[in-house]
PDB file of C-alpha atoms in Angstrom:
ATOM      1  CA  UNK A  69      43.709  32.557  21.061  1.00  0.00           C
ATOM      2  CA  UNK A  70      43.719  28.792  21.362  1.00  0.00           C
ATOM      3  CA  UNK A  71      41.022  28.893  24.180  1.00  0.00           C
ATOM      4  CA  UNK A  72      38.867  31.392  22.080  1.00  0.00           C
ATOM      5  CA  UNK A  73      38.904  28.951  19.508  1.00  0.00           C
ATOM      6  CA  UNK A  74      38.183  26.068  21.722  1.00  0.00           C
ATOM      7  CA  UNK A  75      35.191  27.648  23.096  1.00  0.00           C
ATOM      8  CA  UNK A  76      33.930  28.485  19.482  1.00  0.00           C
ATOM      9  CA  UNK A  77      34.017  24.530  18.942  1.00  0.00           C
ATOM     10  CA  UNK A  78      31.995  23.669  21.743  1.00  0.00           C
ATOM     11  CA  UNK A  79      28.815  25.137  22.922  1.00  0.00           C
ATOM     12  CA  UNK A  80      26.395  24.626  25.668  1.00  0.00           C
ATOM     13  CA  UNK A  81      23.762  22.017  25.086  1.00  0.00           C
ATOM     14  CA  UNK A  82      20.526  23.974  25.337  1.00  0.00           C
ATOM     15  CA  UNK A  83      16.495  23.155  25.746  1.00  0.00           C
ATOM     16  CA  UNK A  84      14.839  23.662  22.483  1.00  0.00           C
ATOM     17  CA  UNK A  85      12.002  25.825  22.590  1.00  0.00           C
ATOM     18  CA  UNK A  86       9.708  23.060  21.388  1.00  0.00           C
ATOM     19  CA  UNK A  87      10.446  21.010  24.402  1.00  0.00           C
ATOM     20  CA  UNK A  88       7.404  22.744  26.613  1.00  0.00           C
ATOM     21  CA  UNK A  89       5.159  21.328  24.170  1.00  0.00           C
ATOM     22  CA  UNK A  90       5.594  18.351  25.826  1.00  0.00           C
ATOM     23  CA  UNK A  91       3.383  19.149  28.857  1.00  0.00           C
ATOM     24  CA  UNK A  92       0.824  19.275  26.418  1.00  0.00           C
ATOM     25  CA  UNK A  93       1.547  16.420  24.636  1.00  0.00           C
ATOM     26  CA  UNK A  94       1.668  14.424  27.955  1.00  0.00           C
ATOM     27  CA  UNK A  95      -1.653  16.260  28.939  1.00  0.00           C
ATOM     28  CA  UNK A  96      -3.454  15.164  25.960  1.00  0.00           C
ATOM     29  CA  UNK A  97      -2.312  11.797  26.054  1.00  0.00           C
ATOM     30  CA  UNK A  98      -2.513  11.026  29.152  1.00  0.00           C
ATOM     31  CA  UNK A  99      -6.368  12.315  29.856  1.00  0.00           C
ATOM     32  CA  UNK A 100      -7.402  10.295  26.074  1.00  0.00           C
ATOM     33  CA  UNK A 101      -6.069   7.299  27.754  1.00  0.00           C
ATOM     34  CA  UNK A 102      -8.155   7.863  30.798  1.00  0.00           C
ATOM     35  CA  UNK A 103     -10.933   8.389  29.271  1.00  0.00           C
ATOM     36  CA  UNK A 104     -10.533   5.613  27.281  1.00  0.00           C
ATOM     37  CA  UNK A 105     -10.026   2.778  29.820  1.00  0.00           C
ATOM     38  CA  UNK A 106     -12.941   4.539  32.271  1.00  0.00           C
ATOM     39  CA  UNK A 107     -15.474   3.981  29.276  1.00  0.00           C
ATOM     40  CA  UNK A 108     -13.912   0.926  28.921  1.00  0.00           C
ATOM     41  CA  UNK A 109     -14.414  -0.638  32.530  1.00  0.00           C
ATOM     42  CA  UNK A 110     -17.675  -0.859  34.106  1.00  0.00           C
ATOM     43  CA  UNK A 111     -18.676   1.407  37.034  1.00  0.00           C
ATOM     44  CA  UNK A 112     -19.633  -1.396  39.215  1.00  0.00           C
ATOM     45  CA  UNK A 113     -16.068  -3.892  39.529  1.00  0.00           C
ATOM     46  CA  UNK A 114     -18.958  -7.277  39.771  1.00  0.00           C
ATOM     47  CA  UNK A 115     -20.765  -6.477  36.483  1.00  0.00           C
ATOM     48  CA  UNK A 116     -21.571  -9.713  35.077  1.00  0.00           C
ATOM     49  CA  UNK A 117     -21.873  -7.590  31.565  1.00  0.00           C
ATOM     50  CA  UNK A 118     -19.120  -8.655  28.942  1.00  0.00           C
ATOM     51  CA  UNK A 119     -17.343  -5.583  29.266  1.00  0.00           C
ATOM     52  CA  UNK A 120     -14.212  -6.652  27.487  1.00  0.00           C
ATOM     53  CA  UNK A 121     -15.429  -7.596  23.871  1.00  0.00           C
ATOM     54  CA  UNK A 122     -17.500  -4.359  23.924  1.00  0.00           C
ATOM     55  CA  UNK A 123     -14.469  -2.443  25.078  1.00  0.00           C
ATOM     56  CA  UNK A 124     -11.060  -3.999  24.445  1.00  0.00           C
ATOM     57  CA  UNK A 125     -10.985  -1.639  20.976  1.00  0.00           C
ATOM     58  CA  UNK A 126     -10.510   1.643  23.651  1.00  0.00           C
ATOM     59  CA  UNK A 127      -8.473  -0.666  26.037  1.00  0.00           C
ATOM     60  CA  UNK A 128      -5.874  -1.179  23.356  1.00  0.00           C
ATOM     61  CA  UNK A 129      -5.707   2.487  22.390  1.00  0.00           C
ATOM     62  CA  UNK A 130      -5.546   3.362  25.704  1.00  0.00           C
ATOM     63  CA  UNK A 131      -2.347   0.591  26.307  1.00  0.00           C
ATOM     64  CA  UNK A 132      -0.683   2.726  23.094  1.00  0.00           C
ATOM     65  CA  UNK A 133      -1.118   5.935  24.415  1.00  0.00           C
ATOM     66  CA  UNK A 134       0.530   5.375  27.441  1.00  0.00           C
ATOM     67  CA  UNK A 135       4.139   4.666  26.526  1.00  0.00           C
ATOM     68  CA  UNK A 136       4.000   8.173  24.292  1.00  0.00           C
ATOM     69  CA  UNK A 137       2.374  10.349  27.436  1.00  0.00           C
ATOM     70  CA  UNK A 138       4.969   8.762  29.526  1.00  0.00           C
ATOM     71  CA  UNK A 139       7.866   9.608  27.335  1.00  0.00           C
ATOM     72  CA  UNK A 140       6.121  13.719  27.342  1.00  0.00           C
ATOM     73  CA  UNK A 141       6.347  13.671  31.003  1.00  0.00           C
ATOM     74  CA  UNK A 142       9.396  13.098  31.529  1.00  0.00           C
ATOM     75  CA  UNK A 143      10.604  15.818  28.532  1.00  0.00           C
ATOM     76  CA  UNK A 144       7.976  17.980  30.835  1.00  0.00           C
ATOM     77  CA  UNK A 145      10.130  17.298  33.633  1.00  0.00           C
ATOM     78  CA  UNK A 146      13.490  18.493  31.966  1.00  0.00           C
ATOM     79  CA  UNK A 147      11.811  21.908  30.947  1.00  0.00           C
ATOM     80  CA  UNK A 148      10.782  22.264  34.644  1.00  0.00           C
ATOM     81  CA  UNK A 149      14.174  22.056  35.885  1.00  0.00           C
ATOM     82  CA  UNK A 150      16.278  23.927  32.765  1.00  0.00           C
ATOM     83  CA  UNK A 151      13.808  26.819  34.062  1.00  0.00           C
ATOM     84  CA  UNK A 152      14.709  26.318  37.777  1.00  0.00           C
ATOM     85  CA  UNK A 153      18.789  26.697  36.472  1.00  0.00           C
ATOM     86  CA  UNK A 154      20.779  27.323  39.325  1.00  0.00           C
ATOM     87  CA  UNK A 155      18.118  28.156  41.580  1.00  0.00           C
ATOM     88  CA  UNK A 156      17.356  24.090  42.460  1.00  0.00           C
ATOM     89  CA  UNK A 157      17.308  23.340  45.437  1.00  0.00           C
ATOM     90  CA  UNK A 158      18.711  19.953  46.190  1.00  0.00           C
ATOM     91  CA  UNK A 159      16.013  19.275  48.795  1.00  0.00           C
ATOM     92  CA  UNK A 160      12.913  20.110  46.917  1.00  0.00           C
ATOM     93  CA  UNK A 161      14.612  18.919  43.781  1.00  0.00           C
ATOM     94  CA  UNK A 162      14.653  15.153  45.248  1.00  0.00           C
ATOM     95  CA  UNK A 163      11.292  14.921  46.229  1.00  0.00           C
ATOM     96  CA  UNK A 164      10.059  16.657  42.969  1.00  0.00           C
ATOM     97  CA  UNK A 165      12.237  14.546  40.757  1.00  0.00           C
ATOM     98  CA  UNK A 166      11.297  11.620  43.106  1.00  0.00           C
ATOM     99  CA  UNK A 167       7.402  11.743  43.208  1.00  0.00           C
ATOM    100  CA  UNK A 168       7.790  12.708  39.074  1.00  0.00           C
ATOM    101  CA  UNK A 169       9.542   9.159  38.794  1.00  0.00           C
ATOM    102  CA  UNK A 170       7.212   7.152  41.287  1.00  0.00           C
ATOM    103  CA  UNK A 171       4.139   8.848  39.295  1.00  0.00           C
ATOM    104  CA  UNK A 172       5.730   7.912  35.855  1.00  0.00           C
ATOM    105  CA  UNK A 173       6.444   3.974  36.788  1.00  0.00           C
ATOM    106  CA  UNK A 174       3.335   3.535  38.708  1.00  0.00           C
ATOM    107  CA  UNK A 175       1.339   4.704  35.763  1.00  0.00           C
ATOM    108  CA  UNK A 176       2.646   1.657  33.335  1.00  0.00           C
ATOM    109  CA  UNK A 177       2.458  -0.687  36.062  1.00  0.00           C
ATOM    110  CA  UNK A 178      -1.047   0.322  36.117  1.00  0.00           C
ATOM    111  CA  UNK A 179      -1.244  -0.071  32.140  1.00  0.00           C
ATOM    112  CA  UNK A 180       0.909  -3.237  32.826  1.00  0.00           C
ATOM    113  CA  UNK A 181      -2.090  -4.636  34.803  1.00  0.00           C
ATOM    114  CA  UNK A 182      -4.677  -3.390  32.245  1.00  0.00           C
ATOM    115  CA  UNK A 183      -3.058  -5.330  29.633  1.00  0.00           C
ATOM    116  CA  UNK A 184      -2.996  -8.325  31.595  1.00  0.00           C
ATOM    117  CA  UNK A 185      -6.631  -8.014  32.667  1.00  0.00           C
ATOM    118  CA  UNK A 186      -7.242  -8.171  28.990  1.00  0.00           C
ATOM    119  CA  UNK A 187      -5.256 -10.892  27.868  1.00  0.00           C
ATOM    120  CA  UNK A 188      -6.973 -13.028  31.135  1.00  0.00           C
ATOM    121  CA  UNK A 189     -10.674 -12.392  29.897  1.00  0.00           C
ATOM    122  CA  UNK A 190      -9.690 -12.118  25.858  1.00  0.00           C
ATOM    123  CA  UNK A 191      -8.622 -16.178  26.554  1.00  0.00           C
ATOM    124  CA  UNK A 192     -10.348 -17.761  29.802  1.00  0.00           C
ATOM    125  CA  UNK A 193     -13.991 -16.298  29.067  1.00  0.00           C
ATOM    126  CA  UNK A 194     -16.179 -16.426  32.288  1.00  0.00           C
ATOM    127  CA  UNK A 195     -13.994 -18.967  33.533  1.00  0.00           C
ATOM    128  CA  UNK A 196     -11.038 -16.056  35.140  1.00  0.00           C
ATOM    129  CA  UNK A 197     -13.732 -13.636  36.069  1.00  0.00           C
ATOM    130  CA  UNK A 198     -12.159 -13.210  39.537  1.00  0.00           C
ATOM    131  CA  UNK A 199      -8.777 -12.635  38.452  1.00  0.00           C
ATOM    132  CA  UNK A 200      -9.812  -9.920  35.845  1.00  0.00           C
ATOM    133  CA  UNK A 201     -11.919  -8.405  38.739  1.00  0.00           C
ATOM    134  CA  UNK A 202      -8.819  -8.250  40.826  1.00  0.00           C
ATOM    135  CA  UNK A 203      -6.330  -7.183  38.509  1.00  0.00           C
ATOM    136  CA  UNK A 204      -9.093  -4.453  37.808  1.00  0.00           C
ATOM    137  CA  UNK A 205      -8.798  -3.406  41.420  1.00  0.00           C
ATOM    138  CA  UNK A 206      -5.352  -3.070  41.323  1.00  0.00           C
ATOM    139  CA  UNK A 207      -5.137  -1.405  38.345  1.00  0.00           C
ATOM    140  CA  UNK A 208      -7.538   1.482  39.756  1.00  0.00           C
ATOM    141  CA  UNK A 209      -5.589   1.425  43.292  1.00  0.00           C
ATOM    142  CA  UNK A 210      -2.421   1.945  41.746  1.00  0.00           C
ATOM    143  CA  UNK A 211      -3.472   4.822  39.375  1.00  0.00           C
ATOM    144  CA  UNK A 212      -6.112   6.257  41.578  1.00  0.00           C
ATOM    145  CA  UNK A 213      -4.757   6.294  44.846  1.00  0.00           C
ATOM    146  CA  UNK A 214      -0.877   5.438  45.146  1.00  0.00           C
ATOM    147  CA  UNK A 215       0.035   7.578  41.155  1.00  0.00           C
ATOM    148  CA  UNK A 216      -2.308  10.496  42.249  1.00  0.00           C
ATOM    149  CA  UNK A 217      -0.889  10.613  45.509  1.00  0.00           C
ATOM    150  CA  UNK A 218       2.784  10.670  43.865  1.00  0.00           C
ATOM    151  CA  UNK A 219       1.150  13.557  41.575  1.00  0.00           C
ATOM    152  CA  UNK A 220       0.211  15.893  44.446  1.00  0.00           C
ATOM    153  CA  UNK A 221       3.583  15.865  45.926  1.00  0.00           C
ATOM    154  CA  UNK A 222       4.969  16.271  42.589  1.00  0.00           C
ATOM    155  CA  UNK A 223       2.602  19.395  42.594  1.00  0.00           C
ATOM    156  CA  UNK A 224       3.183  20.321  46.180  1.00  0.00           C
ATOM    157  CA  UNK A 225       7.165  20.448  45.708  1.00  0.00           C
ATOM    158  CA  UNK A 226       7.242  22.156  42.409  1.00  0.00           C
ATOM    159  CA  UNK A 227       4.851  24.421  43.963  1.00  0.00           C
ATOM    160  CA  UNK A 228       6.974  25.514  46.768  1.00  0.00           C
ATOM    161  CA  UNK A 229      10.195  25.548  44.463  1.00  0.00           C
ATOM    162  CA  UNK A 230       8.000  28.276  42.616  1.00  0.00           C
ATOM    163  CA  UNK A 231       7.065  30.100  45.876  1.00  0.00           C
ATOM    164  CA  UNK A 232      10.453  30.620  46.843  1.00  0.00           C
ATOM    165  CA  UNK A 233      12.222  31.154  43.731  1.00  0.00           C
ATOM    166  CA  UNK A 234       9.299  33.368  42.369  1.00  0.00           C
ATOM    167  CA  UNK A 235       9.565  32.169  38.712  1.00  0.00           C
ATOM    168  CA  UNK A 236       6.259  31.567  38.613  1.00  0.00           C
ATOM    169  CA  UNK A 237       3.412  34.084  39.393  1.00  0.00           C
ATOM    170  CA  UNK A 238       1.412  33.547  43.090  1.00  0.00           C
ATOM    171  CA  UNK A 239      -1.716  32.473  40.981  1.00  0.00           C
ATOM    172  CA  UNK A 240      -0.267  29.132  39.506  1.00  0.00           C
ATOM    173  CA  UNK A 241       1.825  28.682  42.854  1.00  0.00           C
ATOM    174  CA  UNK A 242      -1.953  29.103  44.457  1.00  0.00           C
ATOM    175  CA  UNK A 243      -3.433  26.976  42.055  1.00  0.00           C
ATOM    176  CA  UNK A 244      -0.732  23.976  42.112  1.00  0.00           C
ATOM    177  CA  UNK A 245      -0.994  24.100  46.229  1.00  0.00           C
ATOM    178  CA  UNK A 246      -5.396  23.398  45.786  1.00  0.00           C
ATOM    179  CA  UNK A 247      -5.164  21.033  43.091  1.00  0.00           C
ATOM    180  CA  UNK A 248      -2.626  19.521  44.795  1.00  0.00           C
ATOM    181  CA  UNK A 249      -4.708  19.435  48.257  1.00  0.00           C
ATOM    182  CA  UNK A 250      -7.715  17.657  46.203  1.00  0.00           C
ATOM    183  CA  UNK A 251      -5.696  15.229  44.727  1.00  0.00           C
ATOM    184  CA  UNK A 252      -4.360  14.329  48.623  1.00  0.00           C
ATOM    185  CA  UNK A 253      -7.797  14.557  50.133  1.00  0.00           C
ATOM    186  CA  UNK A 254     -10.229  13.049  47.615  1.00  0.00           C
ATOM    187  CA  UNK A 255     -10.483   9.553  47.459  1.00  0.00           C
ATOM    188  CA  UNK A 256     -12.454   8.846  44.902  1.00  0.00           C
ATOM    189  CA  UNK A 257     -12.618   6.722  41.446  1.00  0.00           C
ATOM    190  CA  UNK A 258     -14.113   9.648  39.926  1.00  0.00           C
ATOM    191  CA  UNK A 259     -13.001  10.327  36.346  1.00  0.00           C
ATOM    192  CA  UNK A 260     -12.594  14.068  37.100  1.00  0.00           C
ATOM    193  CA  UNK A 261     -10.282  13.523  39.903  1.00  0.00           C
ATOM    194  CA  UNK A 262      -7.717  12.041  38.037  1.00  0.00           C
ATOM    195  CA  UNK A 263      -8.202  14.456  34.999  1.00  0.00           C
ATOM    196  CA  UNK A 264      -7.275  17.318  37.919  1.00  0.00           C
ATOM    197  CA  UNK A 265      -3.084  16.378  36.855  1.00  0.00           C
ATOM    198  CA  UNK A 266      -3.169  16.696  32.999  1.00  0.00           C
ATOM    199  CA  UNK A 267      -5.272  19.675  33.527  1.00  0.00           C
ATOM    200  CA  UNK A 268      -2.570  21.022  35.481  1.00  0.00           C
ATOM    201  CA  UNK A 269      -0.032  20.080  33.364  1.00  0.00           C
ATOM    202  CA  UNK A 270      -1.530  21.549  30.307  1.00  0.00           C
ATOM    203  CA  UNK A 271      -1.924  25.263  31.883  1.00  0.00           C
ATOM    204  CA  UNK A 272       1.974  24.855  33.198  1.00  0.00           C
ATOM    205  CA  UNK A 273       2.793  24.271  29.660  1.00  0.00           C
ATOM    206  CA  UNK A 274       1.076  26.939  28.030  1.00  0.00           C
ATOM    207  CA  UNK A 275       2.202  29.709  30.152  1.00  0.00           C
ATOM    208  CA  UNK A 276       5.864  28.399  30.043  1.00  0.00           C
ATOM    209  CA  UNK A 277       5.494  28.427  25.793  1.00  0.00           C
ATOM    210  CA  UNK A 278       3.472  31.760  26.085  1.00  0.00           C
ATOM    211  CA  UNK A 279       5.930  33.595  28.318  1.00  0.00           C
ATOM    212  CA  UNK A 280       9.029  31.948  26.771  1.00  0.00           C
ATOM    213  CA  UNK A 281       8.002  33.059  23.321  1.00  0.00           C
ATOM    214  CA  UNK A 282       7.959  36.408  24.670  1.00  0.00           C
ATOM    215  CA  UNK A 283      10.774  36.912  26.737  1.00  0.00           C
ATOM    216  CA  UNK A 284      12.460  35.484  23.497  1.00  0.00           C
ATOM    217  CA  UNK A 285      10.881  38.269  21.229  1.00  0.00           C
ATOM    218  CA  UNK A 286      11.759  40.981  23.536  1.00  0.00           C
ATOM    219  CA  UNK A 287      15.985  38.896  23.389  1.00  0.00           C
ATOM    220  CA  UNK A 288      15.340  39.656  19.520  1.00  0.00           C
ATOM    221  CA  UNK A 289      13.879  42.999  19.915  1.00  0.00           C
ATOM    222  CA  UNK A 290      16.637  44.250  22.166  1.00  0.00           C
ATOM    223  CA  UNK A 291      19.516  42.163  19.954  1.00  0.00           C
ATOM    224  CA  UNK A 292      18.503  44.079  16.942  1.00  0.00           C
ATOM    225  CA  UNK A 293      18.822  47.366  18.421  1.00  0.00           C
ATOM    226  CA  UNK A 294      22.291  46.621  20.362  1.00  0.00           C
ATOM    227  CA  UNK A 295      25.309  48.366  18.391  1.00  0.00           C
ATOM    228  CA  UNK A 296      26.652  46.657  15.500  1.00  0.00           C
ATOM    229  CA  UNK A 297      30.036  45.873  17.649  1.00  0.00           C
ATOM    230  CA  UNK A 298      28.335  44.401  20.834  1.00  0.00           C
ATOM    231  CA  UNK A 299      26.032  42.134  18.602  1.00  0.00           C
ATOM    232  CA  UNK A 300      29.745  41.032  16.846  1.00  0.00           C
ATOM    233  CA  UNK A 301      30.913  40.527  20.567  1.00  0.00           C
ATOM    234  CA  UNK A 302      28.246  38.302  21.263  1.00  0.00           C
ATOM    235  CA  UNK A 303      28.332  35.647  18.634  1.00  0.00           C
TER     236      UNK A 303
END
């Protein structure tokens, strides 16, 4: 009797539904900000143009955004593993958890650097041009090649996690694995490259809310036509 009551006091700490939102919270955010600091920045890294005082309005929003997108990836993250459960695999796990991590902090030290770029040329004028010019470069290595490269074994993990586990369907698992091999081949400052992650992201996200509202109305469904004594058992 005294254990029944103990376990009546203290239940299991689960994921709210809401949480897979946060894919496409992070997904939203995080391609806004993109967006924002590529119209920002001129193509050419040795424009001459004034490119901060026509820009620094979208660099700022950009700078906000990023702390909130960063926060929604890592709520991403938990959903991903609550649905793996028991089935993690400590191997796979690390390196998914791992490149999620590296990914995360190398995308604010890249917004790190973009603030700093700004400050420089908001207060030194022509005078720093070289230092905002290579603060610019590192700010596009960092996201563009090191981050994305961090994002593909993020992808490449998760994807093989799925594969073997088969909670996913062989379409996304297909999917993550070409994305993936784009994001590890292409090297390239394009603006669609980078988008190729949030994209990703965002179609996770809705097929884990779709299929999780479902497989929750079916619970319901089934709950409600259980036997008044086994729906007593269960509470």
């Amino acid at each position: 009797m005294a254990e029944t009551q103990r376990e009546k006091e203290f239940h299991r700490l689960r994921t709210p539904r809401s949480a897979a939102v946060a894919g496409i919270v992070f997904a939203v955010l995080f391609a806004t900000s993109l967006v924002l600091l590529r119209t920002a920045l001129p193509t050419d890294p040795f424009d001459e143009t004034p490119w901060v005082g026509s820009g620094e309005t979208r660099i700022k929003a950009a700078l906000l955004l990023a702390p909130f997108a960063g926060i929604a990836f890592l709520w991403f993250i938990g959903v991903i593993r609550d649905r793996l459960g028991d089935l993690e695999d400590r191997f796979f796990a690390t390196v998914f958890l791992g490149s999620g991590l590296l990914f995360l902090a190398m995308g604010f030290v890249s917004m790190g650097v973009a603030g700093g770029v700004l400050a420089i040329a908001r207060h030194s004028g022509n005078s720093a041009n070289e230092i905002v010019y290579f603060g610019r470069e590192i700010m596009l290595q960092i996201n563009h090649v090191y981050a994305l490269r961090m994002a593909a074994v993020f992808m490449i993990s998760l994807g093989t996690i799925w594969l073997r586990t088969g909670l996913m369907p062989r379409w996304l698992v297909v999917t993550t694995y070409l994305l993936a091999l784009a994001l590890l081949v292409i090297v390239d400052f394009s603006l669609w490259t980078t988008w190729a992650f949030p994209a990703w992201v965002l179609l996770v996200s809705v097929y884990i809310l779709v299929t999780g509202r479902r497989a929750s109305a079916v619970a319901d469904r089934s709950l409600r036509s259980a036997p008044a004594s086994w729906r007593r058992s269960r509470r």
